[in-house]
């Protein structure tokens, strides 16, 4: 089933836009650290392979965390692209991981050009807030996967435990904006 977003419903489309098919099975997956091979990334890569094997299109939105050699670890595919967030910093105490803070105009344009039929986020961080805003503006459904109870990780960082409740409430608030949330096993 193809979903028509705001762009497809708009009668003022350009001639080129009118020639494009509706957004069918085009999934934008946002994960903070695609190039760090961990449980979240392995799950995302399995989802990605399922979408591609069924003829769908996938765009991975991620930071430049980890090893660049892992971007195309399983080869390239004509229906797959990777978009790197251009505003991110390393996570304190986790030098292999980065967190994104916003979406530049260039990245927003790349997302629009991909024309996702659904946006999938793996963590409700700052970049995810911008994705939620974009999805609402373009009337694109949002879904997510819950991989880790990140607020509990703060027990392991001296002086940060006080943030647990705040971070937990923020995540809960963000997850409530999704049309579907799945817990991976």
PDB file of C-alpha atoms in Angstrom, residues 1-177:
ATOM      1  CA  UNK A   1       0.000   0.000   0.000  1.00  0.00           C
ATOM      2  CA  UNK A   2       1.398   3.393  -0.971  1.00  0.00           C
ATOM      3  CA  UNK A   3       0.964   6.316   1.363  1.00  0.00           C
ATOM      4  CA  UNK A   4       0.492   9.816   0.106  1.00  0.00           C
ATOM      5  CA  UNK A   5       2.106  12.455   2.240  1.00  0.00           C
ATOM      6  CA  UNK A   6       1.541  16.183   2.170  1.00  0.00           C
ATOM      7  CA  UNK A   7       3.779  16.563  -0.894  1.00  0.00           C
ATOM      8  CA  UNK A   8       1.796  14.064  -2.968  1.00  0.00           C
ATOM      9  CA  UNK A   9      -1.524  15.662  -1.974  1.00  0.00           C
ATOM     10  CA  UNK A  10      -0.379  19.152  -2.960  1.00  0.00           C
ATOM     11  CA  UNK A  11      -1.750  20.210  -6.338  1.00  0.00           C
ATOM     12  CA  UNK A  12       1.107  22.687  -6.858  1.00  0.00           C
ATOM     13  CA  UNK A  13       3.703  19.980  -7.512  1.00  0.00           C
ATOM     14  CA  UNK A  14       6.319  20.565 -10.175  1.00  0.00           C
ATOM     15  CA  UNK A  15       6.187  18.512 -13.370  1.00  0.00           C
ATOM     16  CA  UNK A  16       9.086  16.354 -12.138  1.00  0.00           C
ATOM     17  CA  UNK A  17       7.363  15.716  -8.792  1.00  0.00           C
ATOM     18  CA  UNK A  18       4.159  14.717 -10.587  1.00  0.00           C
ATOM     19  CA  UNK A  19       6.091  12.074 -12.571  1.00  0.00           C
ATOM     20  CA  UNK A  20       7.487  10.433  -9.425  1.00  0.00           C
ATOM     21  CA  UNK A  21       5.559   7.496  -7.976  1.00  0.00           C
ATOM     22  CA  UNK A  22       3.954   7.887  -4.540  1.00  0.00           C
ATOM     23  CA  UNK A  23       6.179   7.087  -1.574  1.00  0.00           C
ATOM     24  CA  UNK A  24       5.963   3.298  -1.449  1.00  0.00           C
ATOM     25  CA  UNK A  25       7.965   1.296   1.070  1.00  0.00           C
ATOM     26  CA  UNK A  26      10.614   4.001   1.529  1.00  0.00           C
ATOM     27  CA  UNK A  27      11.882   3.790   5.088  1.00  0.00           C
ATOM     28  CA  UNK A  28      14.162   6.331   6.720  1.00  0.00           C
ATOM     29  CA  UNK A  29      15.863   4.736   9.738  1.00  0.00           C
ATOM     30  CA  UNK A  30      17.542   7.022  12.234  1.00  0.00           C
ATOM     31  CA  UNK A  31      20.143   5.411  14.464  1.00  0.00           C
ATOM     32  CA  UNK A  32      22.844   7.390  16.225  1.00  0.00           C
ATOM     33  CA  UNK A  33      25.754   5.015  15.656  1.00  0.00           C
ATOM     34  CA  UNK A  34      25.323   2.888  12.512  1.00  0.00           C
ATOM     35  CA  UNK A  35      29.072   2.363  12.152  1.00  0.00           C
ATOM     36  CA  UNK A  36      29.489   1.000  15.685  1.00  0.00           C
ATOM     37  CA  UNK A  37      28.670  -2.702  15.566  1.00  0.00           C
ATOM     38  CA  UNK A  38      26.505  -3.335  18.635  1.00  0.00           C
ATOM     39  CA  UNK A  39      23.096  -4.862  19.375  1.00  0.00           C
ATOM     40  CA  UNK A  40      21.142  -1.856  18.091  1.00  0.00           C
ATOM     41  CA  UNK A  41      23.089  -1.699  14.840  1.00  0.00           C
ATOM     42  CA  UNK A  42      22.791  -5.445  14.252  1.00  0.00           C
ATOM     43  CA  UNK A  43      19.003  -5.164  14.688  1.00  0.00           C
ATOM     44  CA  UNK A  44      18.828  -2.153  12.352  1.00  0.00           C
ATOM     45  CA  UNK A  45      20.891  -3.993   9.748  1.00  0.00           C
ATOM     46  CA  UNK A  46      18.526  -6.989   9.914  1.00  0.00           C
ATOM     47  CA  UNK A  47      15.527  -4.689   9.433  1.00  0.00           C
ATOM     48  CA  UNK A  48      17.343  -2.967   6.574  1.00  0.00           C
ATOM     49  CA  UNK A  49      18.034  -6.301   4.832  1.00  0.00           C
ATOM     50  CA  UNK A  50      14.381  -7.357   5.170  1.00  0.00           C
ATOM     51  CA  UNK A  51      13.193  -4.108   3.601  1.00  0.00           C
ATOM     52  CA  UNK A  52      15.682  -4.370   0.736  1.00  0.00           C
ATOM     53  CA  UNK A  53      14.912  -8.033   0.073  1.00  0.00           C
ATOM     54  CA  UNK A  54      11.222  -7.150  -0.269  1.00  0.00           C
ATOM     55  CA  UNK A  55      12.013  -4.496  -2.897  1.00  0.00           C
ATOM     56  CA  UNK A  56      11.821  -1.491  -0.574  1.00  0.00           C
ATOM     57  CA  UNK A  57      14.124   1.488  -0.268  1.00  0.00           C
ATOM     58  CA  UNK A  58      16.111   2.384   2.863  1.00  0.00           C
ATOM     59  CA  UNK A  59      17.922   5.533   3.916  1.00  0.00           C
ATOM     60  CA  UNK A  60      19.989   5.300   7.085  1.00  0.00           C
ATOM     61  CA  UNK A  61      20.377   8.603   8.927  1.00  0.00           C
ATOM     62  CA  UNK A  62      23.278   8.438  11.382  1.00  0.00           C
ATOM     63  CA  UNK A  63      26.254  10.231  12.888  1.00  0.00           C
ATOM     64  CA  UNK A  64      29.843   9.523  11.834  1.00  0.00           C
ATOM     65  CA  UNK A  65      30.457   7.426  14.974  1.00  0.00           C
ATOM     66  CA  UNK A  66      32.609   4.343  14.809  1.00  0.00           C
ATOM     67  CA  UNK A  67      34.532   2.905  11.910  1.00  0.00           C
ATOM     68  CA  UNK A  68      33.682   4.215   8.413  1.00  0.00           C
ATOM     69  CA  UNK A  69      34.553   0.759   7.023  1.00  0.00           C
ATOM     70  CA  UNK A  70      31.329  -0.496   8.647  1.00  0.00           C
ATOM     71  CA  UNK A  71      29.091   1.770   6.515  1.00  0.00           C
ATOM     72  CA  UNK A  72      29.004  -0.736   3.644  1.00  0.00           C
ATOM     73  CA  UNK A  73      30.037  -3.795   5.670  1.00  0.00           C
ATOM     74  CA  UNK A  74      27.535  -5.942   3.755  1.00  0.00           C
ATOM     75  CA  UNK A  75      28.063  -4.273   0.392  1.00  0.00           C
ATOM     76  CA  UNK A  76      26.071  -1.616  -1.387  1.00  0.00           C
ATOM     77  CA  UNK A  77      22.543  -1.786  -2.778  1.00  0.00           C
ATOM     78  CA  UNK A  78      20.852   0.470  -5.361  1.00  0.00           C
ATOM     79  CA  UNK A  79      17.856   0.966  -3.017  1.00  0.00           C
ATOM     80  CA  UNK A  80      19.995   1.950  -0.019  1.00  0.00           C
ATOM     81  CA  UNK A  81      21.670   5.173   0.959  1.00  0.00           C
ATOM     82  CA  UNK A  82      23.388   6.469   4.088  1.00  0.00           C
ATOM     83  CA  UNK A  83      22.949  10.084   5.169  1.00  0.00           C
ATOM     84  CA  UNK A  84      25.367  11.386   7.782  1.00  0.00           C
ATOM     85  CA  UNK A  85      24.180  13.972  10.301  1.00  0.00           C
ATOM     86  CA  UNK A  86      26.508  16.947  10.073  1.00  0.00           C
ATOM     87  CA  UNK A  87      25.995  18.280  13.603  1.00  0.00           C
ATOM     88  CA  UNK A  88      27.084  15.740  16.221  1.00  0.00           C
ATOM     89  CA  UNK A  89      29.530  15.396  19.112  1.00  0.00           C
ATOM     90  CA  UNK A  90      31.042  12.421  20.949  1.00  0.00           C
ATOM     91  CA  UNK A  91      29.045  11.156  23.922  1.00  0.00           C
ATOM     92  CA  UNK A  92      30.993  11.798  27.141  1.00  0.00           C
ATOM     93  CA  UNK A  93      32.662   8.638  28.486  1.00  0.00           C
ATOM     94  CA  UNK A  94      31.820   6.795  25.224  1.00  0.00           C
ATOM     95  CA  UNK A  95      34.373   7.948  22.669  1.00  0.00           C
ATOM     96  CA  UNK A  96      33.127   5.587  19.933  1.00  0.00           C
ATOM     97  CA  UNK A  97      29.558   6.956  20.081  1.00  0.00           C
ATOM     98  CA  UNK A  98      28.242  10.339  18.966  1.00  0.00           C
ATOM     99  CA  UNK A  99      24.941  12.106  19.466  1.00  0.00           C
ATOM    100  CA  UNK A 100      23.352  14.364  16.880  1.00  0.00           C
ATOM    101  CA  UNK A 101      21.900  17.741  17.768  1.00  0.00           C
ATOM    102  CA  UNK A 102      19.979  18.977  14.765  1.00  0.00           C
ATOM    103  CA  UNK A 103      19.296  18.581  11.073  1.00  0.00           C
ATOM    104  CA  UNK A 104      20.924  21.119   8.784  1.00  0.00           C
ATOM    105  CA  UNK A 105      19.101  22.469   5.742  1.00  0.00           C
ATOM    106  CA  UNK A 106      21.279  20.182   3.588  1.00  0.00           C
ATOM    107  CA  UNK A 107      20.290  17.064   5.555  1.00  0.00           C
ATOM    108  CA  UNK A 108      16.601  18.071   5.571  1.00  0.00           C
ATOM    109  CA  UNK A 109      16.811  18.400   1.785  1.00  0.00           C
ATOM    110  CA  UNK A 110      18.387  14.925   1.468  1.00  0.00           C
ATOM    111  CA  UNK A 111      15.570  13.499   3.591  1.00  0.00           C
ATOM    112  CA  UNK A 112      12.955  15.268   1.453  1.00  0.00           C
ATOM    113  CA  UNK A 113      14.630  13.981  -1.726  1.00  0.00           C
ATOM    114  CA  UNK A 114      14.457  10.428  -0.370  1.00  0.00           C
ATOM    115  CA  UNK A 115      10.690  10.901   0.187  1.00  0.00           C
ATOM    116  CA  UNK A 116      10.203   8.444   3.077  1.00  0.00           C
ATOM    117  CA  UNK A 117       6.842   6.729   3.535  1.00  0.00           C
ATOM    118  CA  UNK A 118       7.706   6.129   7.208  1.00  0.00           C
ATOM    119  CA  UNK A 119      10.381   7.301   9.618  1.00  0.00           C
ATOM    120  CA  UNK A 120      11.839   4.799  12.089  1.00  0.00           C
ATOM    121  CA  UNK A 121      13.887   6.069  15.022  1.00  0.00           C
ATOM    122  CA  UNK A 122      15.926   3.976  17.418  1.00  0.00           C
ATOM    123  CA  UNK A 123      16.522   6.572  20.151  1.00  0.00           C
ATOM    124  CA  UNK A 124      14.641   9.779  20.988  1.00  0.00           C
ATOM    125  CA  UNK A 125      17.646  12.113  21.129  1.00  0.00           C
ATOM    126  CA  UNK A 126      17.910  15.702  19.885  1.00  0.00           C
ATOM    127  CA  UNK A 127      18.107  14.702  16.214  1.00  0.00           C
ATOM    128  CA  UNK A 128      14.980  12.594  16.681  1.00  0.00           C
ATOM    129  CA  UNK A 129      13.106  15.714  17.839  1.00  0.00           C
ATOM    130  CA  UNK A 130      13.881  17.349  14.509  1.00  0.00           C
ATOM    131  CA  UNK A 131      12.786  14.194  12.706  1.00  0.00           C
ATOM    132  CA  UNK A 132       9.500  14.185  14.621  1.00  0.00           C
ATOM    133  CA  UNK A 133       8.942  17.819  13.650  1.00  0.00           C
ATOM    134  CA  UNK A 134       9.735  17.009   9.997  1.00  0.00           C
ATOM    135  CA  UNK A 135       7.425  13.973  10.030  1.00  0.00           C
ATOM    136  CA  UNK A 136       4.550  16.029  11.408  1.00  0.00           C
ATOM    137  CA  UNK A 137       5.067  18.805   8.868  1.00  0.00           C
ATOM    138  CA  UNK A 138       5.168  16.309   5.980  1.00  0.00           C
ATOM    139  CA  UNK A 139       2.502  13.995   7.473  1.00  0.00           C
ATOM    140  CA  UNK A 140       4.849  11.001   7.493  1.00  0.00           C
ATOM    141  CA  UNK A 141       4.111   8.232  10.026  1.00  0.00           C
ATOM    142  CA  UNK A 142       6.629   7.721  12.835  1.00  0.00           C
ATOM    143  CA  UNK A 143       7.613   4.465  14.456  1.00  0.00           C
ATOM    144  CA  UNK A 144      10.392   3.455  16.751  1.00  0.00           C
ATOM    145  CA  UNK A 145      12.190   0.608  18.412  1.00  0.00           C
ATOM    146  CA  UNK A 146      13.183   0.587  22.071  1.00  0.00           C
ATOM    147  CA  UNK A 147      16.580  -1.041  22.480  1.00  0.00           C
ATOM    148  CA  UNK A 148      17.963   0.000  25.856  1.00  0.00           C
ATOM    149  CA  UNK A 149      16.840   1.643  29.055  1.00  0.00           C
ATOM    150  CA  UNK A 150      19.344   4.460  28.612  1.00  0.00           C
ATOM    151  CA  UNK A 151      18.387   6.386  31.771  1.00  0.00           C
ATOM    152  CA  UNK A 152      19.529   3.390  33.852  1.00  0.00           C
ATOM    153  CA  UNK A 153      22.985   3.662  32.266  1.00  0.00           C
ATOM    154  CA  UNK A 154      23.486   6.854  34.265  1.00  0.00           C
ATOM    155  CA  UNK A 155      24.006   4.678  37.368  1.00  0.00           C
ATOM    156  CA  UNK A 156      27.433   3.895  35.928  1.00  0.00           C
ATOM    157  CA  UNK A 157      28.572   7.499  35.513  1.00  0.00           C
ATOM    158  CA  UNK A 158      29.614   9.358  38.659  1.00  0.00           C
ATOM    159  CA  UNK A 159      27.498  12.431  39.366  1.00  0.00           C
ATOM    160  CA  UNK A 160      24.917  11.827  36.608  1.00  0.00           C
ATOM    161  CA  UNK A 161      22.369   9.670  38.439  1.00  0.00           C
ATOM    162  CA  UNK A 162      20.262  12.751  39.167  1.00  0.00           C
ATOM    163  CA  UNK A 163      19.493  12.966  35.424  1.00  0.00           C
ATOM    164  CA  UNK A 164      17.777   9.546  35.344  1.00  0.00           C
ATOM    165  CA  UNK A 165      14.273  10.801  36.094  1.00  0.00           C
ATOM    166  CA  UNK A 166      14.568  13.766  33.718  1.00  0.00           C
ATOM    167  CA  UNK A 167      15.908  11.618  30.879  1.00  0.00           C
ATOM    168  CA  UNK A 168      13.301   8.907  31.556  1.00  0.00           C
ATOM    169  CA  UNK A 169      10.452  11.445  31.384  1.00  0.00           C
ATOM    170  CA  UNK A 170      11.892  12.985  28.216  1.00  0.00           C
ATOM    171  CA  UNK A 171      12.127   9.561  26.518  1.00  0.00           C
ATOM    172  CA  UNK A 172       8.598   8.633  27.602  1.00  0.00           C
ATOM    173  CA  UNK A 173       7.298  11.964  26.273  1.00  0.00           C
ATOM    174  CA  UNK A 174       9.099  11.449  22.938  1.00  0.00           C
ATOM    175  CA  UNK A 175       7.928   7.842  22.547  1.00  0.00           C
ATOM    176  CA  UNK A 176       4.320   8.999  23.033  1.00  0.00           C
ATOM    177  CA  UNK A 177       4.524  10.852  19.688  1.00  0.00           C
TER     178      UNK A 177
END
